[in-house]
Amino acid sequence: MIHIKSFWRQVMSKAHYEIALLPGDGIGPEVVDAAVRVLTAAADHADLKLAYTRYEAGAGLYQRTGESMSEADMEAVGQADAVLLGAMGLPTVRKADGTEIAPQIDLRERYGLFASLRPCELFPGVPSRVKADKVNMLVIRETTEGLFAGRHDKLEPSDEAVSDRLTITRATSEKLFELAFEQAKQRRATHGTPGHVTLLDKSNVLRSNAFLRKVFDEVAERHPDIGSARLYIDAGSMMFVTNPERYDVVVTENVFGDITSEIAAGVVGGLGVAPSGDVSLKHGIFQPSHGSAPDISGKNIANPVATILSAAMMLEWLAQQHDDKRCAQVAAAIRNATAKVLLAGPRTPDIGGDSNTESVTKAVVAALSA
Ligand code: ATP
């Protein structure tokens, strides 16, 4: 059994935190700059010291040098206390096999980031197409196995049939579910959420998923203070739209999580307000759920909120890792300031406003001291 909480408590609070910045491509640098301005202002208010180091990675670097991230930078990023990433990849920049460059996936594999945390909260003032009052959920997507397990398998070329492999291991599933139950406890303490975990699976058909459910049940038994439910992925997906209030923490397989986390993001206002964090027990990379959005880059209209909320998540994670209340306070201050701006404006066009990146960023910084 993995004791995530006791692991966290072993790492003590620090004088300052080293933050690696990976702005990347498209709107990545615009939204990372916005988030750093908010982080810096919020940290200054609380006398929390954050030191930033910027690294170049992504499609732009690949075009100039033939590599999307240098080995030295891959290594250096792993030494930081946390990483804030913008977005990487551009549809016009592709490798010889036709795929887009994705150093963020290489980082996931290199540092064993087995879970992607994707909180989706409907903030007052943000329009939603779904009729819902109070949506505040955290979708946890497993990111190293499931239907991505065979990504590097050798494949015999065929024009008749091609298969992908879905593998579930006990080791990863236990880590994933322990994290999910721990997150439910943390959220109950800091966000006032109910303390509940729902597993989404296809255990009625797939043997791998029946095993996933068995491991989930074992872990759930170890957390009697947290409620739990199991739903089939098809009905569970529908409920994101028909009854999103029923969810607190949702945990699921890699591809199911990829899809359902974007449905959840859509319910709460879209990619411009959806933060995320890829974590292992030791490393954390925080980034908006959106991509590099080349259609709007350089126009000063990208919504910086997803990245600002990712920066707040990063601080919440540092607070848990280092048992450091200052980080938790600064995270709460950023979330509150962002909520005020989402309610009163200014807002960017993707959530129905007519403002821009710069004005929203300035307003969040101003709201920190209001
Ligand atoms: P990826 O595959 O890299 O995740 P994607 O193909 O899903 O990327 P995005 O780059 O996320 O696409 O963009 C999808 C759509 O959402 C685009 O129309 C884009 O302009 C819009 N979008 C994404 N992020 C933002 C943002 N921060 N603010 C406003 N609009 C955004």
mmCIF file of C-alpha atoms and ligand atoms in Angstrom:
data_model
loop_
_atom_site.group_PDB
_atom_site.id
_atom_site.type_symbol
_atom_site.label_atom_id
_atom_site.label_comp_id
_atom_site.label_asym_id
_atom_site.label_seq_id
_atom_site.Cartn_x
_atom_site.Cartn_y
_atom_site.Cartn_z
ATOM 1 C CA MET A 1 0.000 0.000 0.000
ATOM 2 C CA ILE A 2 1.322 3.463 -0.874
ATOM 3 C CA HIS A 3 1.268 6.115 1.834
ATOM 4 C CA ILE A 4 1.065 9.284 -0.230
ATOM 5 C CA LYS A 5 0.357 11.474 2.780
ATOM 6 C CA SER A 6 3.387 10.286 4.741
ATOM 7 C CA PHE A 7 5.553 10.783 1.624
ATOM 8 C CA TRP A 8 4.327 14.396 1.451
ATOM 9 C CA ARG A 9 5.105 15.025 5.088
ATOM 10 C CA GLN A 10 8.739 13.885 4.597
ATOM 11 C CA VAL A 11 9.547 16.901 2.412
ATOM 12 C CA MET A 12 9.805 19.987 4.549
ATOM 13 C CA SER A 13 8.801 23.578 3.902
ATOM 14 C CA LYS A 14 11.489 25.598 2.036
ATOM 15 C CA ALA A 15 12.913 29.128 2.107
ATOM 16 C CA HIS A 16 12.158 29.522 -1.569
ATOM 17 C CA TYR A 17 10.812 27.447 -4.450
ATOM 18 C CA GLU A 18 12.455 26.948 -7.831
ATOM 19 C CA ILE A 19 9.859 27.141 -10.608
ATOM 20 C CA ALA A 20 10.800 26.005 -14.117
ATOM 21 C CA LEU A 21 8.894 27.854 -16.851
ATOM 22 C CA LEU A 22 8.252 26.177 -20.203
ATOM 23 C CA PRO A 23 6.235 28.769 -22.187
ATOM 24 C CA GLY A 24 6.360 26.736 -25.441
ATOM 25 C CA ASP A 25 4.499 27.676 -28.617
ATOM 26 C CA GLY A 26 1.530 29.705 -29.895
ATOM 27 C CA ILE A 27 -0.347 31.367 -27.029
ATOM 28 C CA GLY A 28 1.844 29.479 -24.496
ATOM 29 C CA PRO A 29 4.260 32.410 -23.856
ATOM 30 C CA GLU A 30 1.345 34.907 -23.598
ATOM 31 C CA VAL A 31 -0.545 32.933 -20.960
ATOM 32 C CA VAL A 32 2.577 31.926 -19.010
ATOM 33 C CA ASP A 33 3.668 35.593 -18.820
ATOM 34 C CA ALA A 34 0.202 36.476 -17.507
ATOM 35 C CA ALA A 35 0.322 33.706 -14.884
ATOM 36 C CA VAL A 36 3.830 34.689 -13.753
ATOM 37 C CA ARG A 37 2.703 38.296 -13.245
ATOM 38 C CA VAL A 38 -0.171 37.083 -11.059
ATOM 39 C CA LEU A 39 2.038 34.561 -9.200
ATOM 40 C CA THR A 40 4.707 37.182 -8.515
ATOM 41 C CA ALA A 41 2.223 39.739 -7.207
ATOM 42 C CA ALA A 42 0.421 37.174 -5.017
ATOM 43 C CA ALA A 43 3.683 35.718 -3.651
ATOM 44 C CA ASP A 44 5.029 39.218 -2.847
ATOM 45 C CA HIS A 45 1.915 39.973 -0.775
ATOM 46 C CA ALA A 46 2.586 36.853 1.332
ATOM 47 C CA ASP A 47 6.379 37.160 1.400
ATOM 48 C CA LEU A 48 6.674 33.822 -0.382
ATOM 49 C CA LYS A 49 9.858 33.533 -2.471
ATOM 50 C CA LEU A 50 9.546 32.013 -5.941
ATOM 51 C CA ALA A 51 12.555 31.866 -8.298
ATOM 52 C CA TYR A 52 11.835 31.326 -12.001
ATOM 53 C CA THR A 53 14.039 29.774 -14.681
ATOM 54 C CA ARG A 54 12.802 29.853 -18.265
ATOM 55 C CA TYR A 55 13.539 26.979 -20.677
ATOM 56 C CA GLU A 56 12.942 26.871 -24.402
ATOM 57 C CA ALA A 57 11.108 23.804 -25.730
ATOM 58 C CA GLY A 58 8.495 23.015 -28.352
ATOM 59 C CA ALA A 59 7.851 23.336 -32.063
ATOM 60 C CA GLY A 60 9.775 26.619 -32.438
ATOM 61 C CA LEU A 61 12.929 25.073 -31.001
ATOM 62 C CA TYR A 62 12.409 21.942 -33.125
ATOM 63 C CA GLN A 63 12.221 24.058 -36.299
ATOM 64 C CA ARG A 64 15.504 25.771 -35.503
ATOM 65 C CA THR A 65 17.511 22.873 -34.038
ATOM 66 C CA GLY A 66 15.822 19.561 -34.921
ATOM 67 C CA GLU A 67 15.072 18.759 -31.249
ATOM 68 C CA SER A 68 12.012 19.811 -29.267
ATOM 69 C CA MET A 69 13.808 19.978 -25.910
ATOM 70 C CA SER A 70 17.483 19.540 -25.105
ATOM 71 C CA GLU A 71 18.580 16.675 -22.857
ATOM 72 C CA ALA A 72 20.226 19.193 -20.487
ATOM 73 C CA ASP A 73 16.940 21.101 -20.095
ATOM 74 C CA MET A 74 14.932 17.850 -19.651
ATOM 75 C CA GLU A 75 17.268 17.024 -16.791
ATOM 76 C CA ALA A 76 17.274 20.544 -15.292
ATOM 77 C CA VAL A 77 13.471 20.782 -15.290
ATOM 78 C CA GLY A 78 13.354 17.637 -13.146
ATOM 79 C CA GLN A 79 15.434 19.380 -10.458
ATOM 80 C CA ALA A 80 12.931 22.237 -10.058
ATOM 81 C CA ASP A 81 10.337 22.172 -7.255
ATOM 82 C CA ALA A 82 7.556 22.501 -9.840
ATOM 83 C CA VAL A 83 7.072 23.291 -13.524
ATOM 84 C CA LEU A 84 4.639 25.728 -15.167
ATOM 85 C CA LEU A 85 4.098 24.950 -18.852
ATOM 86 C CA GLY A 86 2.209 26.955 -21.504
ATOM 87 C CA ALA A 87 1.488 24.837 -24.570
ATOM 88 C CA MET A 88 3.630 22.898 -27.019
ATOM 89 C CA GLY A 89 3.312 21.895 -30.633
ATOM 90 C CA LEU A 90 2.048 23.545 -33.809
ATOM 91 C CA PRO A 91 0.016 21.790 -36.522
ATOM 92 C CA THR A 92 2.437 23.088 -39.183
ATOM 93 C CA VAL A 93 5.522 21.604 -37.507
ATOM 94 C CA ARG A 94 5.656 17.824 -37.803
ATOM 95 C CA LYS A 95 8.178 15.009 -37.475
ATOM 96 C CA ALA A 96 9.060 12.763 -40.404
ATOM 97 C CA ASP A 97 6.323 10.256 -39.358
ATOM 98 C CA GLY A 98 3.662 12.976 -39.604
ATOM 99 C CA THR A 99 3.006 13.383 -35.852
ATOM 100 C CA GLU A 100 3.331 16.686 -33.993
ATOM 101 C CA ILE A 101 6.229 17.188 -31.613
ATOM 102 C CA ALA A 102 5.158 16.720 -27.979
ATOM 103 C CA PRO A 103 7.952 17.143 -25.399
ATOM 104 C CA GLN A 104 5.258 17.364 -22.716
ATOM 105 C CA ILE A 105 4.506 13.647 -23.338
ATOM 106 C CA ASP A 106 8.256 12.882 -23.157
ATOM 107 C CA LEU A 107 8.364 14.714 -19.803
ATOM 108 C CA ARG A 108 5.413 12.635 -18.556
ATOM 109 C CA GLU A 109 7.236 9.435 -19.424
ATOM 110 C CA ARG A 110 10.655 10.608 -18.179
ATOM 111 C CA TYR A 111 9.328 11.636 -14.755
ATOM 112 C CA GLY A 112 6.647 8.956 -14.369
ATOM 113 C CA LEU A 113 3.801 11.495 -14.160
ATOM 114 C CA PHE A 114 1.074 8.878 -13.821
ATOM 115 C CA ALA A 115 -1.903 11.163 -13.125
ATOM 116 C CA SER A 116 -3.328 14.247 -14.746
ATOM 117 C CA LEU A 117 -5.433 16.318 -12.349
ATOM 118 C CA ARG A 118 -8.099 18.343 -14.168
ATOM 119 C CA PRO A 119 -10.304 20.433 -11.898
ATOM 120 C CA CYS A 120 -13.488 21.804 -13.452
ATOM 121 C CA GLU A 121 -15.338 24.433 -11.456
ATOM 122 C CA LEU A 122 -18.182 26.553 -12.759
ATOM 123 C CA PHE A 123 -17.331 30.074 -11.579
ATOM 124 C CA PRO A 124 -20.194 32.562 -11.249
ATOM 125 C CA GLY A 125 -20.130 34.866 -14.280
ATOM 126 C CA VAL A 126 -18.855 32.214 -16.709
ATOM 127 C CA PRO A 127 -21.543 31.167 -19.204
ATOM 128 C CA SER A 128 -22.295 27.442 -19.558
ATOM 129 C CA ARG A 129 -24.521 25.738 -22.130
ATOM 130 C CA VAL A 130 -25.448 23.231 -19.427
ATOM 131 C CA LYS A 131 -28.083 24.037 -16.824
ATOM 132 C CA ALA A 132 -26.128 23.595 -13.599
ATOM 133 C CA ASP A 133 -25.792 25.476 -10.329
ATOM 134 C CA LYS A 134 -22.734 24.289 -8.524
ATOM 135 C CA VAL A 135 -20.175 22.306 -10.482
ATOM 136 C CA ASN A 136 -16.866 21.649 -8.727
ATOM 137 C CA MET A 137 -15.187 18.421 -9.747
ATOM 138 C CA LEU A 138 -11.709 17.045 -10.250
ATOM 139 C CA VAL A 139 -11.245 14.596 -13.113
ATOM 140 C CA ILE A 140 -8.149 12.424 -12.625
ATOM 141 C CA ARG A 141 -6.880 10.806 -15.796
ATOM 142 C CA GLU A 142 -4.293 8.005 -15.620
ATOM 143 C CA THR A 143 -1.589 8.974 -18.121
ATOM 144 C CA THR A 144 1.024 6.234 -18.463
ATOM 145 C CA GLU A 145 -0.887 3.055 -19.363
ATOM 146 C CA GLY A 146 -4.503 2.132 -20.218
ATOM 147 C CA LEU A 147 -5.060 2.474 -23.958
ATOM 148 C CA PHE A 148 -1.739 4.330 -24.365
ATOM 149 C CA ALA A 149 0.218 1.346 -22.968
ATOM 150 C CA GLY A 150 1.275 0.098 -26.385
ATOM 151 C CA ARG A 151 2.351 3.471 -27.801
ATOM 152 C CA HIS A 152 5.910 2.204 -28.310
ATOM 153 C CA ASP A 153 4.994 -1.410 -29.251
ATOM 154 C CA LYS A 154 6.548 -2.722 -32.424
ATOM 155 C CA LEU A 155 3.900 -2.757 -35.141
ATOM 156 C CA GLU A 156 3.836 -4.891 -38.283
ATOM 157 C CA PRO A 157 2.499 -2.568 -40.996
ATOM 158 C CA SER A 158 -0.887 -3.779 -42.275
ATOM 159 C CA ASP A 159 -3.633 -2.441 -44.476
ATOM 160 C CA GLU A 160 -6.151 -4.956 -43.064
ATOM 161 C CA ALA A 161 -6.097 -4.627 -39.256
ATOM 162 C CA VAL A 162 -4.262 -2.657 -36.593
ATOM 163 C CA SER A 163 -4.583 -3.041 -32.816
ATOM 164 C CA ASP A 164 -3.768 -0.916 -29.794
ATOM 165 C CA ARG A 165 -3.107 -2.452 -26.403
ATOM 166 C CA LEU A 166 -5.018 -1.601 -23.200
ATOM 167 C CA THR A 167 -3.034 -2.575 -20.105
ATOM 168 C CA ILE A 168 -3.928 -1.944 -16.465
ATOM 169 C CA THR A 169 -1.351 -2.706 -13.756
ATOM 170 C CA ARG A 170 -1.971 -3.065 -10.045
ATOM 171 C CA ALA A 171 1.033 -0.863 -9.176
ATOM 172 C CA THR A 172 -0.149 2.150 -11.198
ATOM 173 C CA SER A 173 -3.827 1.666 -10.321
ATOM 174 C CA GLU A 174 -3.096 1.577 -6.577
ATOM 175 C CA LYS A 175 -1.028 4.775 -6.827
ATOM 176 C CA LEU A 176 -3.766 6.393 -8.920
ATOM 177 C CA PHE A 177 -6.607 5.489 -6.553
ATOM 178 C CA GLU A 178 -4.649 6.397 -3.401
ATOM 179 C CA LEU A 179 -4.039 9.791 -5.018
ATOM 180 C CA ALA A 180 -7.750 10.128 -5.871
ATOM 181 C CA PHE A 181 -8.875 9.413 -2.296
ATOM 182 C CA GLU A 182 -6.175 11.714 -0.897
ATOM 183 C CA GLN A 183 -7.310 14.483 -3.272
ATOM 184 C CA ALA A 184 -10.915 13.991 -2.135
ATOM 185 C CA LYS A 185 -9.759 14.538 1.459
ATOM 186 C CA GLN A 186 -7.648 17.591 0.565
ATOM 187 C CA ARG A 187 -10.489 19.143 -1.437
ATOM 188 C CA ARG A 188 -12.938 18.537 1.414
ATOM 189 C CA ALA A 189 -10.553 20.374 3.768
ATOM 190 C CA THR A 190 -9.686 23.280 1.439
ATOM 191 C CA HIS A 191 -12.658 23.623 -0.961
ATOM 192 C CA GLY A 192 -15.535 22.325 1.189
ATOM 193 C CA THR A 193 -16.387 19.591 -1.342
ATOM 194 C CA PRO A 194 -18.184 16.438 -0.075
ATOM 195 C CA GLY A 195 -15.269 13.951 -0.075
ATOM 196 C CA HIS A 196 -16.337 11.428 -2.706
ATOM 197 C CA VAL A 197 -14.629 9.478 -5.515
ATOM 198 C CA THR A 198 -16.334 8.030 -8.619
ATOM 199 C CA LEU A 199 -14.630 5.434 -10.828
ATOM 200 C CA LEU A 200 -15.628 5.411 -14.512
ATOM 201 C CA ASP A 201 -14.893 2.145 -16.320
ATOM 202 C CA LYS A 202 -16.119 -0.437 -18.819
ATOM 203 C CA SER A 203 -15.887 -3.373 -16.421
ATOM 204 C CA ASN A 204 -19.011 -5.003 -17.867
ATOM 205 C CA VAL A 205 -17.114 -5.758 -21.112
ATOM 206 C CA LEU A 206 -13.345 -5.295 -20.762
ATOM 207 C CA ARG A 207 -11.405 -7.705 -18.524
ATOM 208 C CA SER A 208 -8.741 -5.061 -17.928
ATOM 209 C CA ASN A 209 -11.454 -2.764 -16.576
ATOM 210 C CA ALA A 210 -12.954 -5.470 -14.343
ATOM 211 C CA PHE A 211 -9.490 -5.706 -12.782
ATOM 212 C CA LEU A 212 -9.336 -1.898 -12.517
ATOM 213 C CA ARG A 213 -12.630 -1.936 -10.574
ATOM 214 C CA LYS A 214 -11.384 -4.712 -8.272
ATOM 215 C CA VAL A 215 -8.301 -2.642 -7.341
ATOM 216 C CA PHE A 216 -10.507 0.452 -6.894
ATOM 217 C CA ASP A 217 -12.745 -1.460 -4.448
ATOM 218 C CA GLU A 218 -9.709 -2.573 -2.445
ATOM 219 C CA VAL A 219 -8.390 1.000 -2.174
ATOM 220 C CA ALA A 220 -11.869 2.403 -1.393
ATOM 221 C CA GLU A 221 -12.101 0.021 1.567
ATOM 222 C CA ARG A 222 -8.986 1.618 3.019
ATOM 223 C CA HIS A 223 -10.715 5.033 3.009
ATOM 224 C CA PRO A 224 -14.041 4.528 4.820
ATOM 225 C CA ASP A 225 -14.348 8.277 5.505
ATOM 226 C CA ILE A 226 -14.582 9.025 1.760
ATOM 227 C CA GLY A 227 -17.672 8.007 -0.216
ATOM 228 C CA SER A 228 -17.237 6.096 -3.469
ATOM 229 C CA ALA A 229 -19.210 5.068 -6.546
ATOM 230 C CA ARG A 230 -18.562 3.048 -9.687
ATOM 231 C CA LEU A 231 -20.230 3.916 -12.991
ATOM 232 C CA TYR A 232 -19.889 2.588 -16.505
ATOM 233 C CA ILE A 233 -18.122 5.113 -18.710
ATOM 234 C CA ASP A 234 -21.077 5.505 -21.102
ATOM 235 C CA ALA A 235 -23.683 6.427 -18.456
ATOM 236 C CA GLY A 236 -21.054 8.325 -16.468
ATOM 237 C CA SER A 237 -20.196 10.470 -19.511
ATOM 238 C CA MET A 238 -23.835 11.393 -19.989
ATOM 239 C CA MET A 239 -24.039 12.494 -16.354
ATOM 240 C CA PHE A 240 -21.302 15.104 -16.905
ATOM 241 C CA VAL A 241 -23.959 16.916 -18.925
ATOM 242 C CA THR A 242 -27.232 15.856 -17.240
ATOM 243 C CA ASN A 243 -26.086 15.950 -13.604
ATOM 244 C CA PRO A 244 -22.552 17.387 -13.253
ATOM 245 C CA GLU A 245 -23.237 18.343 -9.612
ATOM 246 C CA ARG A 246 -23.071 14.648 -8.653
ATOM 247 C CA TYR A 247 -19.301 14.543 -9.162
ATOM 248 C CA ASP A 248 -16.545 15.445 -6.716
ATOM 249 C CA VAL A 249 -13.408 13.456 -7.676
ATOM 250 C CA VAL A 250 -13.731 11.334 -10.828
ATOM 251 C CA VAL A 251 -10.968 8.847 -11.643
ATOM 252 C CA THR A 252 -10.574 6.854 -14.819
ATOM 253 C CA GLU A 253 -8.407 5.147 -17.447
ATOM 254 C CA ASN A 254 -6.156 7.151 -19.789
ATOM 255 C CA VAL A 255 -8.348 7.613 -22.891
ATOM 256 C CA PHE A 256 -11.639 7.737 -20.939
ATOM 257 C CA GLY A 257 -10.035 10.516 -18.874
ATOM 258 C CA ASP A 258 -8.767 12.326 -21.952
ATOM 259 C CA ILE A 259 -12.308 12.549 -23.304
ATOM 260 C CA THR A 260 -14.334 13.073 -20.116
ATOM 261 C CA SER A 261 -12.025 15.813 -18.822
ATOM 262 C CA GLU A 262 -12.728 17.838 -21.976
ATOM 263 C CA ILE A 263 -16.479 17.256 -21.601
ATOM 264 C CA ALA A 264 -16.153 18.512 -18.017
ATOM 265 C CA ALA A 265 -14.146 21.540 -19.229
ATOM 266 C CA GLY A 266 -16.898 22.273 -21.762
ATOM 267 C CA VAL A 267 -19.524 22.179 -19.001
ATOM 268 C CA VAL A 268 -17.695 24.854 -16.972
ATOM 269 C CA GLY A 269 -16.982 27.290 -19.811
ATOM 270 C CA GLY A 270 -14.395 25.718 -22.087
ATOM 271 C CA LEU A 271 -10.648 25.313 -22.427
ATOM 272 C CA GLY A 272 -9.872 28.943 -21.570
ATOM 273 C CA VAL A 273 -10.801 28.346 -17.908
ATOM 274 C CA ALA A 274 -9.644 24.709 -17.458
ATOM 275 C CA PRO A 275 -6.371 24.186 -15.545
ATOM 276 C CA SER A 276 -4.448 20.920 -15.113
ATOM 277 C CA GLY A 277 -1.468 19.317 -13.423
ATOM 278 C CA ASP A 278 0.473 16.169 -14.369
ATOM 279 C CA VAL A 279 1.918 14.636 -11.217
ATOM 280 C CA SER A 280 3.898 11.758 -9.758
ATOM 281 C CA LEU A 281 4.594 11.385 -6.035
ATOM 282 C CA LYS A 282 7.602 13.686 -6.519
ATOM 283 C CA HIS A 283 7.217 15.794 -9.652
ATOM 284 C CA GLY A 284 4.481 18.155 -10.843
ATOM 285 C CA ILE A 285 4.008 19.914 -14.189
ATOM 286 C CA PHE A 286 1.114 22.382 -14.291
ATOM 287 C CA GLN A 287 -0.425 23.650 -17.498
ATOM 288 C CA PRO A 288 -3.694 24.855 -19.026
ATOM 289 C CA SER A 289 -5.810 22.079 -20.580
ATOM 290 C CA HIS A 290 -5.733 23.896 -23.909
ATOM 291 C CA GLY A 291 -3.136 23.626 -26.664
ATOM 292 C CA SER A 292 -1.089 26.293 -28.433
ATOM 293 C CA ALA A 293 -4.172 27.762 -30.217
ATOM 294 C CA PRO A 294 -2.248 29.142 -33.234
ATOM 295 C CA ASP A 295 -5.487 30.657 -34.603
ATOM 296 C CA ILE A 296 -5.442 33.302 -31.851
ATOM 297 C CA SER A 297 -1.759 33.592 -30.964
ATOM 298 C CA GLY A 298 -0.221 37.070 -31.007
ATOM 299 C CA LYS A 299 -3.668 38.738 -30.923
ATOM 300 C CA ASN A 300 -3.817 39.458 -27.166
ATOM 301 C CA ILE A 301 -7.174 37.634 -26.882
ATOM 302 C CA ALA A 302 -6.110 34.319 -25.308
ATOM 303 C CA ASN A 303 -7.851 33.686 -22.012
ATOM 304 C CA PRO A 304 -5.102 33.586 -19.340
ATOM 305 C CA VAL A 305 -7.439 32.159 -16.653
ATOM 306 C CA ALA A 306 -6.650 28.457 -17.303
ATOM 307 C CA THR A 307 -2.931 29.125 -16.807
ATOM 308 C CA ILE A 308 -3.485 31.412 -13.803
ATOM 309 C CA LEU A 309 -5.589 28.656 -12.165
ATOM 310 C CA SER A 310 -2.868 26.121 -13.099
ATOM 311 C CA ALA A 311 -0.360 28.311 -11.234
ATOM 312 C CA ALA A 312 -2.705 28.267 -8.198
ATOM 313 C CA MET A 313 -2.897 24.450 -8.467
ATOM 314 C CA MET A 314 0.901 24.348 -8.573
ATOM 315 C CA LEU A 315 1.021 26.237 -5.261
ATOM 316 C CA GLU A 316 -1.619 23.954 -3.714
ATOM 317 C CA TRP A 317 0.506 20.985 -4.740
ATOM 318 C CA LEU A 318 3.663 22.603 -3.283
ATOM 319 C CA ALA A 319 1.682 23.248 -0.078
ATOM 320 C CA GLN A 320 0.836 19.535 0.133
ATOM 321 C CA GLN A 321 4.345 18.387 -0.832
ATOM 322 C CA HIS A 322 6.105 20.612 1.691
ATOM 323 C CA ASP A 323 3.409 21.022 4.315
ATOM 324 C CA ASP A 324 3.723 24.774 3.685
ATOM 325 C CA LYS A 325 0.663 26.838 4.610
ATOM 326 C CA ARG A 326 2.024 29.969 2.855
ATOM 327 C CA CYS A 327 1.748 28.232 -0.525
ATOM 328 C CA ALA A 328 -1.850 27.231 0.260
ATOM 329 C CA GLN A 329 -2.688 30.816 1.247
ATOM 330 C CA VAL A 330 -1.209 32.270 -1.941
ATOM 331 C CA ALA A 331 -3.070 29.656 -4.015
ATOM 332 C CA ALA A 332 -6.355 30.619 -2.316
ATOM 333 C CA ALA A 333 -5.651 34.336 -2.901
ATOM 334 C CA ILE A 334 -5.087 33.708 -6.634
ATOM 335 C CA ARG A 335 -8.258 31.633 -6.919
ATOM 336 C CA ASN A 336 -10.321 34.272 -5.105
ATOM 337 C CA ALA A 337 -8.948 37.130 -7.222
ATOM 338 C CA THR A 338 -9.622 35.138 -10.412
ATOM 339 C CA ALA A 339 -13.170 34.324 -9.276
ATOM 340 C CA LYS A 340 -13.828 38.055 -8.662
ATOM 341 C CA VAL A 341 -12.669 38.963 -12.179
ATOM 342 C CA LEU A 342 -14.688 36.144 -13.773
ATOM 343 C CA LEU A 343 -17.773 37.485 -12.015
ATOM 344 C CA ALA A 344 -17.315 41.223 -12.590
ATOM 345 C CA GLY A 345 -15.193 41.194 -15.764
ATOM 346 C CA PRO A 346 -13.219 42.003 -17.763
ATOM 347 C CA ARG A 347 -13.537 38.723 -19.687
ATOM 348 C CA THR A 348 -11.985 37.446 -22.920
ATOM 349 C CA PRO A 349 -14.173 36.629 -25.980
ATOM 350 C CA ASP A 350 -14.105 32.815 -25.481
ATOM 351 C CA ILE A 351 -16.289 33.258 -22.364
ATOM 352 C CA GLY A 352 -18.525 35.936 -23.797
ATOM 353 C CA GLY A 353 -16.476 39.062 -23.023
ATOM 354 C CA ASP A 354 -14.994 41.737 -25.250
ATOM 355 C CA SER A 355 -11.735 42.286 -23.384
ATOM 356 C CA ASN A 356 -8.231 40.898 -23.803
ATOM 357 C CA THR A 357 -5.359 38.982 -22.165
ATOM 358 C CA GLU A 358 -3.621 42.100 -20.869
ATOM 359 C CA SER A 359 -6.727 43.642 -19.236
ATOM 360 C CA VAL A 360 -7.789 40.363 -17.596
ATOM 361 C CA THR A 361 -4.265 39.843 -16.203
ATOM 362 C CA LYS A 362 -4.118 43.399 -14.839
ATOM 363 C CA ALA A 363 -7.578 42.967 -13.282
ATOM 364 C CA VAL A 364 -6.566 39.726 -11.507
ATOM 365 C CA VAL A 365 -3.395 41.409 -10.161
ATOM 366 C CA ALA A 366 -5.489 44.361 -8.954
ATOM 367 C CA ALA A 367 -8.074 42.043 -7.352
ATOM 368 C CA LEU A 368 -5.301 40.450 -5.258
ATOM 369 C CA SER A 369 -5.027 43.621 -3.218
ATOM 370 C CA ALA A 370 -8.713 44.598 -3.295
HETATM 371 P P1 ATP B 1 -3.877 20.324 -28.561
HETATM 372 O O1 ATP B 1 -4.146 19.141 -29.386
HETATM 373 O O2 ATP B 1 -2.458 20.811 -28.624
HETATM 374 O O3 ATP B 1 -4.409 20.231 -27.148
HETATM 375 P P2 ATP B 1 -6.151 21.479 -29.803
HETATM 376 O O4 ATP B 1 -6.065 21.108 -31.239
HETATM 377 O O5 ATP B 1 -7.062 20.731 -28.902
HETATM 378 O O6 ATP B 1 -4.679 21.526 -29.194
HETATM 379 P P3 ATP B 1 -6.294 24.200 -28.883
HETATM 380 O O7 ATP B 1 -4.989 24.770 -29.234
HETATM 381 O O8 ATP B 1 -6.506 23.872 -27.460
HETATM 382 O O9 ATP B 1 -6.573 22.970 -29.827
HETATM 383 O O10 ATP B 1 -7.464 25.144 -29.390
HETATM 384 C C1 ATP B 1 -8.804 24.689 -29.595
HETATM 385 C C2 ATP B 1 -9.718 25.898 -29.776
HETATM 386 O O11 ATP B 1 -9.873 26.549 -28.501
HETATM 387 C C3 ATP B 1 -9.133 26.950 -30.711
HETATM 388 O O12 ATP B 1 -10.168 27.534 -31.476
HETATM 389 C C4 ATP B 1 -8.527 27.970 -29.797
HETATM 390 O O13 ATP B 1 -8.497 29.258 -30.316
HETATM 391 C C5 ATP B 1 -9.423 27.891 -28.567
HETATM 392 N N1 ATP B 1 -8.642 28.173 -27.354
HETATM 393 C C6 ATP B 1 -7.725 27.360 -26.781
HETATM 394 N N2 ATP B 1 -7.181 27.943 -25.728
HETATM 395 C C7 ATP B 1 -7.756 29.154 -25.600
HETATM 396 C C8 ATP B 1 -7.596 30.241 -24.682
HETATM 397 N N3 ATP B 1 -6.726 30.211 -23.660
HETATM 398 N N4 ATP B 1 -8.348 31.342 -24.867
HETATM 399 C C9 ATP B 1 -9.247 31.416 -25.864
HETATM 400 N N5 ATP B 1 -9.445 30.434 -26.766
HETATM 401 C C10 ATP B 1 -8.711 29.307 -26.643
#
